[in-house]
mmCIF file of C-alpha atoms in Angstrom:
data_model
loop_
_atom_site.group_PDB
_atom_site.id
_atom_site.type_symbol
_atom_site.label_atom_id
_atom_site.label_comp_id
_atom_site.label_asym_id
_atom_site.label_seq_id
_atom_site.Cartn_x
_atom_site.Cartn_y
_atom_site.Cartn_z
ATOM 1 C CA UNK A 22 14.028 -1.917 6.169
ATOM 2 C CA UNK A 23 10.638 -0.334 7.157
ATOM 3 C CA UNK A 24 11.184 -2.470 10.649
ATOM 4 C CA UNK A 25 7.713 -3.898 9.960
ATOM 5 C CA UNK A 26 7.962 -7.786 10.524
ATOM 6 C CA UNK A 27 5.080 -10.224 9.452
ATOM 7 C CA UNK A 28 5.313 -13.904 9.953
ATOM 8 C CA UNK A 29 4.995 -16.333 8.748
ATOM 9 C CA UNK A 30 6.541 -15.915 5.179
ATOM 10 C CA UNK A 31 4.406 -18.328 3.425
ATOM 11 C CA UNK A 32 2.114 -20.538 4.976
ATOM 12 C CA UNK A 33 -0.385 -23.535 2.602
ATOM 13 C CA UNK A 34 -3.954 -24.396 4.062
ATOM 14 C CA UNK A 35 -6.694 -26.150 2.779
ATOM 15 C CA UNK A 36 -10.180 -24.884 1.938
ATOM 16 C CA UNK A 37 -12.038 -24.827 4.783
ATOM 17 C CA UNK A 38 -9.455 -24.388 7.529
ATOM 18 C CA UNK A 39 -8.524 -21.461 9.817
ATOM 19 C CA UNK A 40 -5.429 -19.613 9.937
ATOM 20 C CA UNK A 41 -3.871 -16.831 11.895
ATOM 21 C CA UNK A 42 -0.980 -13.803 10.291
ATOM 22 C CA UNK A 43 0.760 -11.874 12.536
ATOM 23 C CA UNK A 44 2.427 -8.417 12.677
ATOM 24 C CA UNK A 45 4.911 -6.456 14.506
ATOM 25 C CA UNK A 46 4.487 -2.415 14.296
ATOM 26 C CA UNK A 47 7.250 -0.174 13.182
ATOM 27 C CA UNK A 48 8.401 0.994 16.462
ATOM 28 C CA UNK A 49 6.899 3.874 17.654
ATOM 29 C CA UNK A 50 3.587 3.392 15.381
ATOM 30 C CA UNK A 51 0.416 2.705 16.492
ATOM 31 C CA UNK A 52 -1.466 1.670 13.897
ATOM 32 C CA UNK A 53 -2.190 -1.450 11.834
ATOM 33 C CA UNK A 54 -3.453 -1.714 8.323
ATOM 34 C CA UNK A 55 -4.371 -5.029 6.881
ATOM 35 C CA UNK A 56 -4.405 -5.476 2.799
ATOM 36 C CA UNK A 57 -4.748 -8.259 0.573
ATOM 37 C CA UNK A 58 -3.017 -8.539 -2.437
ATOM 38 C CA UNK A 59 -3.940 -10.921 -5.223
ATOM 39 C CA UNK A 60 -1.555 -12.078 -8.284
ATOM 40 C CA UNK A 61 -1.300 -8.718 -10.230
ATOM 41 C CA UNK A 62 -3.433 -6.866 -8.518
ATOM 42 C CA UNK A 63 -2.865 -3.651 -6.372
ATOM 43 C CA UNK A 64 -3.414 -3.857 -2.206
ATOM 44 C CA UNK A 65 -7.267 -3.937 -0.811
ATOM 45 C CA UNK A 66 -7.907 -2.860 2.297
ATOM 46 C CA UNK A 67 -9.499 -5.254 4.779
ATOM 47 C CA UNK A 68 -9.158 -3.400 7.912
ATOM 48 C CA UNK A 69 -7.512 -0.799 10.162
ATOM 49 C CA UNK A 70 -6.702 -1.210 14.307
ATOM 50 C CA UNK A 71 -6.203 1.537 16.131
ATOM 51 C CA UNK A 72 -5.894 1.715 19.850
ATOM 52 C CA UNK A 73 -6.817 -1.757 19.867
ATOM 53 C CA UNK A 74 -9.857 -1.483 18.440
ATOM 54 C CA UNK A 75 -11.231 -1.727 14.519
ATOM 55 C CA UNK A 76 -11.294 1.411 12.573
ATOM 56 C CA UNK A 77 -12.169 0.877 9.003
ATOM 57 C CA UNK A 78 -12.985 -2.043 7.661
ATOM 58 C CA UNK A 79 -13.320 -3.020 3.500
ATOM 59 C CA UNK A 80 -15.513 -5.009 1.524
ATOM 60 C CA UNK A 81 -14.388 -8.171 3.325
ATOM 61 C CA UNK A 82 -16.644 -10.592 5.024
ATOM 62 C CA UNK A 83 -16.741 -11.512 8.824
ATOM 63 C CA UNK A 84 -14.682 -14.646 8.555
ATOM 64 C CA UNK A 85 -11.845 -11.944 7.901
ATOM 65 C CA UNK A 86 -11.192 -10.691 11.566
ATOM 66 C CA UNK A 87 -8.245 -8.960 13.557
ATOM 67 C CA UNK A 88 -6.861 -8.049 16.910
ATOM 68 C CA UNK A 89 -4.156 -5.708 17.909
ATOM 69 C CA UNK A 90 -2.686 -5.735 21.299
ATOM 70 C CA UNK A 91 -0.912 -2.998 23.612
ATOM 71 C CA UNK A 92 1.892 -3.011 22.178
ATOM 72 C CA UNK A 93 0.743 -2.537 18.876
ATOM 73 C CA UNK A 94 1.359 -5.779 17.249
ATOM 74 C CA UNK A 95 -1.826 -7.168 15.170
ATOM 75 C CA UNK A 96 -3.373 -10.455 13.990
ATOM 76 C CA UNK A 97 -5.127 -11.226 10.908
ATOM 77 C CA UNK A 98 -7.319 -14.302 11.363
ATOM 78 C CA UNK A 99 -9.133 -15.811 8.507
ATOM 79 C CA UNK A 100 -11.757 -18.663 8.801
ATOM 80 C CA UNK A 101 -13.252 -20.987 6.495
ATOM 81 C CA UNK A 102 -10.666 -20.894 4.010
ATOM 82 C CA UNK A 103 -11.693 -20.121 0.522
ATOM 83 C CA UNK A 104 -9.697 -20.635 -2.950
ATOM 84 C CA UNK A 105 -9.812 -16.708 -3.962
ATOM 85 C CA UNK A 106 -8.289 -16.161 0.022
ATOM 86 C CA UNK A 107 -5.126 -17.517 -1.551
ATOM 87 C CA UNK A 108 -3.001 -13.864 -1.716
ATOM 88 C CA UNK A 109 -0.522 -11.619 -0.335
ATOM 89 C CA UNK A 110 -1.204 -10.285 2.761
ATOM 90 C CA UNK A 111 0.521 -7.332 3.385
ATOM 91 C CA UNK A 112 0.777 -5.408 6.808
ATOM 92 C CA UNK A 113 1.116 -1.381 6.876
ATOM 93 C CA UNK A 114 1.899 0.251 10.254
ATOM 94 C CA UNK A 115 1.584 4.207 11.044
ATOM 95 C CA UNK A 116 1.673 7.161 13.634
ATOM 96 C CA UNK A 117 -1.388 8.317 14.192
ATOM 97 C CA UNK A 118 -1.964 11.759 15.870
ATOM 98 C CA UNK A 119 1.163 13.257 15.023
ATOM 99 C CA UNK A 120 1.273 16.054 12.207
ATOM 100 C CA UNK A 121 4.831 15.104 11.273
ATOM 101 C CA UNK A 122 3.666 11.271 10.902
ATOM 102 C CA UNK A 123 2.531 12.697 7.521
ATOM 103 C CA UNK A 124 0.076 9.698 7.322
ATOM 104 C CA UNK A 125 2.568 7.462 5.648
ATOM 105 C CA UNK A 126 1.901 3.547 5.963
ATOM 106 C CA UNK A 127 5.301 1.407 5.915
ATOM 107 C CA UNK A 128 4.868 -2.049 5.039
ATOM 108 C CA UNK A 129 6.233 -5.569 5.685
ATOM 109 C CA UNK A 130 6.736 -7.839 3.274
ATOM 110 C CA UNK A 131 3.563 -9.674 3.537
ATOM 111 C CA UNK A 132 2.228 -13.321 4.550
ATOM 112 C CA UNK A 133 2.363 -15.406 1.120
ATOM 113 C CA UNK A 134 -1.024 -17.734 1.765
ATOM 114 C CA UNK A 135 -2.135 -20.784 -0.637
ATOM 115 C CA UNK A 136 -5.406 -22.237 -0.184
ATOM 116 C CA UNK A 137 -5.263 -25.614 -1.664
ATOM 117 C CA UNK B 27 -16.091 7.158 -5.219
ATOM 118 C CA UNK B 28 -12.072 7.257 -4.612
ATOM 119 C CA UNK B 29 -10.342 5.230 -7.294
ATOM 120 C CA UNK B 30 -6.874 5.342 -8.487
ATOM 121 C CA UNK B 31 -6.011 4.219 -12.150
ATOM 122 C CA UNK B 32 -2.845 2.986 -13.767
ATOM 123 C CA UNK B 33 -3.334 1.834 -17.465
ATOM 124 C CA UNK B 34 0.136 1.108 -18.130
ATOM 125 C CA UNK B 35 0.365 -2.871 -16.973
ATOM 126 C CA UNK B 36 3.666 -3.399 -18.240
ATOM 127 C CA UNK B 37 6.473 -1.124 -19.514
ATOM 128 C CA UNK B 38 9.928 -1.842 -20.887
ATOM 129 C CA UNK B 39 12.703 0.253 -21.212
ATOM 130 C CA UNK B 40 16.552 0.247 -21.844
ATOM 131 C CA UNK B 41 19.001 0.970 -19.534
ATOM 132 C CA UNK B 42 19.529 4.949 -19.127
ATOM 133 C CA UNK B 43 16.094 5.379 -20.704
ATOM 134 C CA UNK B 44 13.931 7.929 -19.047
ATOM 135 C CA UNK B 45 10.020 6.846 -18.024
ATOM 136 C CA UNK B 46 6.903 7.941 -17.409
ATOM 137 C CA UNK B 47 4.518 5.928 -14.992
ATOM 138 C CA UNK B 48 0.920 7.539 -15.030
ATOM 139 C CA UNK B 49 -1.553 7.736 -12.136
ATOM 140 C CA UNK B 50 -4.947 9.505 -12.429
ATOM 141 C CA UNK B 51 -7.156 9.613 -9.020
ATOM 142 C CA UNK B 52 -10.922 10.271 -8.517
ATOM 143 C CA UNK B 53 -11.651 11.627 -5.540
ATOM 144 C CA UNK B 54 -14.579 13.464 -3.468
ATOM 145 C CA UNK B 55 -12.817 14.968 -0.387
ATOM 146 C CA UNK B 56 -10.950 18.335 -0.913
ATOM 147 C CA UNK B 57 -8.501 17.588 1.433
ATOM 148 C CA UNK B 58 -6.138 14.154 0.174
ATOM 149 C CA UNK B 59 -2.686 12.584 -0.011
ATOM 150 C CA UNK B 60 -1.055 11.067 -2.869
ATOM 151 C CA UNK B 61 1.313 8.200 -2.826
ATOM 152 C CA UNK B 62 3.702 6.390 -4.477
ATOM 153 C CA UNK B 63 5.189 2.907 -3.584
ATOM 154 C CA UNK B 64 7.820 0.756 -5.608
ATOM 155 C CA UNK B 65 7.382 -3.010 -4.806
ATOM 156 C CA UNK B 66 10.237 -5.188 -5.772
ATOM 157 C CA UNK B 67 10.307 -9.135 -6.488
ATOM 158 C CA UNK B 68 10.708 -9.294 -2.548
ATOM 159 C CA UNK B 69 7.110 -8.119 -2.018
ATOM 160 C CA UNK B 70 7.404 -5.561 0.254
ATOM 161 C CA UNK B 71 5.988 -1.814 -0.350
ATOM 162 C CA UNK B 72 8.936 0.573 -0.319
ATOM 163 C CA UNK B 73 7.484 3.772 0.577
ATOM 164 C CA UNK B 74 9.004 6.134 -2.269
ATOM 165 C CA UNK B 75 6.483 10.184 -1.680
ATOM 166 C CA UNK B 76 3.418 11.194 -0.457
ATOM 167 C CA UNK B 77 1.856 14.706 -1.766
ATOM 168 C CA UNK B 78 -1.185 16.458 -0.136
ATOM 169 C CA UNK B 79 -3.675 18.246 -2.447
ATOM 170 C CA UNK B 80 -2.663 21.529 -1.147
ATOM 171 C CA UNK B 81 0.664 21.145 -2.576
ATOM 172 C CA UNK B 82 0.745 21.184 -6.395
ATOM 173 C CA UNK B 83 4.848 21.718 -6.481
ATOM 174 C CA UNK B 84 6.528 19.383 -8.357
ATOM 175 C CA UNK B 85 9.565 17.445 -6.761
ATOM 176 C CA UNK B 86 12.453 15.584 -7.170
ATOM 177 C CA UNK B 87 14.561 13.493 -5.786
ATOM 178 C CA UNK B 88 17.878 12.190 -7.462
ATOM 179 C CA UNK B 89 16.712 10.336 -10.430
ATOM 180 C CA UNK B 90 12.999 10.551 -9.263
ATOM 181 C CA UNK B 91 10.478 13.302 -10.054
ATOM 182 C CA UNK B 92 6.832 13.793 -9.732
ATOM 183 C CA UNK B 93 4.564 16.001 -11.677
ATOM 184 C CA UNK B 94 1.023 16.511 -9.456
ATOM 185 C CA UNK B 95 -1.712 17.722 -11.238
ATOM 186 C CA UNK B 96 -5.061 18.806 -9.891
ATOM 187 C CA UNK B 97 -6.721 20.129 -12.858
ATOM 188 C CA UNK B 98 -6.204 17.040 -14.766
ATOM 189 C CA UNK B 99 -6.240 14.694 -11.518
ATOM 190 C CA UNK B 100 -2.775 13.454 -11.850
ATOM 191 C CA UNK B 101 0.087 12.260 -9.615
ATOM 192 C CA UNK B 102 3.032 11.298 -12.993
ATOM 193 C CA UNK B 103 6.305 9.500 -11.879
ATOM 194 C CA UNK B 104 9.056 9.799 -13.903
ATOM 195 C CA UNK B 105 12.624 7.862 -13.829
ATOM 196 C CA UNK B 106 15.515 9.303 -15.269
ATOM 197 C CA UNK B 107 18.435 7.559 -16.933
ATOM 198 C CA UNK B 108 16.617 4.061 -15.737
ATOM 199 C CA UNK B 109 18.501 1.407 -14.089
ATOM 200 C CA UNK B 110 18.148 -1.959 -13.918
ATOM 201 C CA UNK B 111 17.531 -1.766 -10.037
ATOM 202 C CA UNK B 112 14.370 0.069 -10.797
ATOM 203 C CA UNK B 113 12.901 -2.746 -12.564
ATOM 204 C CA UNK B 114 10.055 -3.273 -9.845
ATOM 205 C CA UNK B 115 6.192 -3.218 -9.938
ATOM 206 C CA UNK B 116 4.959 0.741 -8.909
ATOM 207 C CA UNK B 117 1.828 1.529 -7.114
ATOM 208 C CA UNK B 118 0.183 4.631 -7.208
ATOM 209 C CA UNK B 119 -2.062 5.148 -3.757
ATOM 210 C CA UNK B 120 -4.379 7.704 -2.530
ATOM 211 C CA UNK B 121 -5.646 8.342 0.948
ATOM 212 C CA UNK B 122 -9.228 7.888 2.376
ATOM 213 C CA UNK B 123 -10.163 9.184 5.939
ATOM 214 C CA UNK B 124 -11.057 6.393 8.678
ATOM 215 C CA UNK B 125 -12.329 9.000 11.248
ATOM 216 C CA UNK B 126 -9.896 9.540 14.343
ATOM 217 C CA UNK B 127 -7.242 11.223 12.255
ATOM 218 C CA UNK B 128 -6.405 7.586 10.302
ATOM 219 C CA UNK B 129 -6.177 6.751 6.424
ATOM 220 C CA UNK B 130 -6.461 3.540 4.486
ATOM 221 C CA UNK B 131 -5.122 3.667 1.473
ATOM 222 C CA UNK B 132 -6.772 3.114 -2.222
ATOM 223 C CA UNK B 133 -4.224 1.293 -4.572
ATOM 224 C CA UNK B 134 -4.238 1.509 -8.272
ATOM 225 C CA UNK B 135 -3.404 -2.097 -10.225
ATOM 226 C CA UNK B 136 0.143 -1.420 -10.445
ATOM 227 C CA UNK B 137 2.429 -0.575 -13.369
ATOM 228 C CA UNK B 138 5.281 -3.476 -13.340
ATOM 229 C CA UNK B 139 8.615 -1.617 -15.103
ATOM 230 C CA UNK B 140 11.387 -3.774 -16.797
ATOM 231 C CA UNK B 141 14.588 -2.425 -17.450
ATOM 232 C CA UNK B 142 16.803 -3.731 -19.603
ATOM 233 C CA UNK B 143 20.807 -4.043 -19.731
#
């Protein structure tokens, strides 16, 4: 148990729609890193929050957008749902500026989403 | 740029078999971490060792070893006497600086292990 929670579990939208992932930080951690995970494919990194604001960002478009909030918890929200946003989104938290943090992300066990 | 390959997709083993899972890394920074995460049918990344490039000492841990490699750009995992509980898919990760001390992480494809009774 990394105490990283993401919710829902699996969620099914249609193309075009909105929808809106949330995360709860390991206690402690104040960072959040966003990934998407396809069928057999490793992570990708969408984007990073830290101290509330983005820092980082991959090769995702704007529709892909985040928030975290003071106590560390994030959002993922994606707009205009597309077929290839149907994945496993997976959310990493971390200590930042602390040497014995080590820079080690611990996970949740991810948002399944279908885009039908 | 930073890119992490696994080209072993799929490996199957018998029980108490030993295995290799290969990871080679491209990087330009001289300063970088190494990772490895084992991600069972439940989906979630278990966090399993991280290496920095300064530290070229292999390690191991129970059943678990790692063999880091700078001249050849290689971060090998190896299983001994494989279980059935390790049958999982394994990433190999390394580390990319953000700027205000944070990292996102570069994931290789994955090698999914089987392990047979």
């Amino acid at each position: 148990e990394t105490g990283v929670t993401q919710s829902p579990t699996h969620l099914i939208k249609t193309r075009g729609q909105q929808v809106t992932l949330r995360c709860s930080s390991q206690s402690g951690h104040n960072t959040v890193s966003w990934y998407q995970q396809a069928l057999g494919q490793g992570p990708q990194f969408i984007f990073q929050y830290y101290r509330e604001e983005e820092n980082g960002r991959g090769n995702f478009p704007p529709r892909f957008s985040g928030l975290q909030f003071p106590n560390y918890s994030s959002e993922l929200n994606v707009n205009a749902l597309e077929l290839d946003d149907s994945a496993l989104y997976l959310c990493a938290s971390s200590l930042t500026g602390r040497k014995s943090a080590k820079n080690i992300q611990y996970f949740g066990a991810g948002t399944r989403l279908s885009v039908l | 740029a930073q890119k992490v390959t696994q080209a072993q997709t799929e490996i199957s083993v018998v029980e108490k078999e030993d295995v290799t899972l290969d990871c080679v890394y491209e990087t330009r920074d001289t300063t970088y971490y190494l990772f490895w995460y084992k991600q069972p049918p439940s989906g979630e990344l278990v966090f399993l060792i991280r290496r920095n490039s300064f530290d070229e000492q292999n390690e191991i841990s129970g059943r678990y070893s790692w063999n880091f490699q700078k001249s050849t750009s290689s971060f090998n995992f190896t299983i001994t006497a494989s279980q059935v509980v390790d049958s999982a898919v394994y990433f190999c990760a390394l580390s990319e600086a953000q700027g205000s001390g944070t990292y996102k992480y570069i994931f290789g494809t994955g090698t999914r292990l089987k392990v047979l009774a």
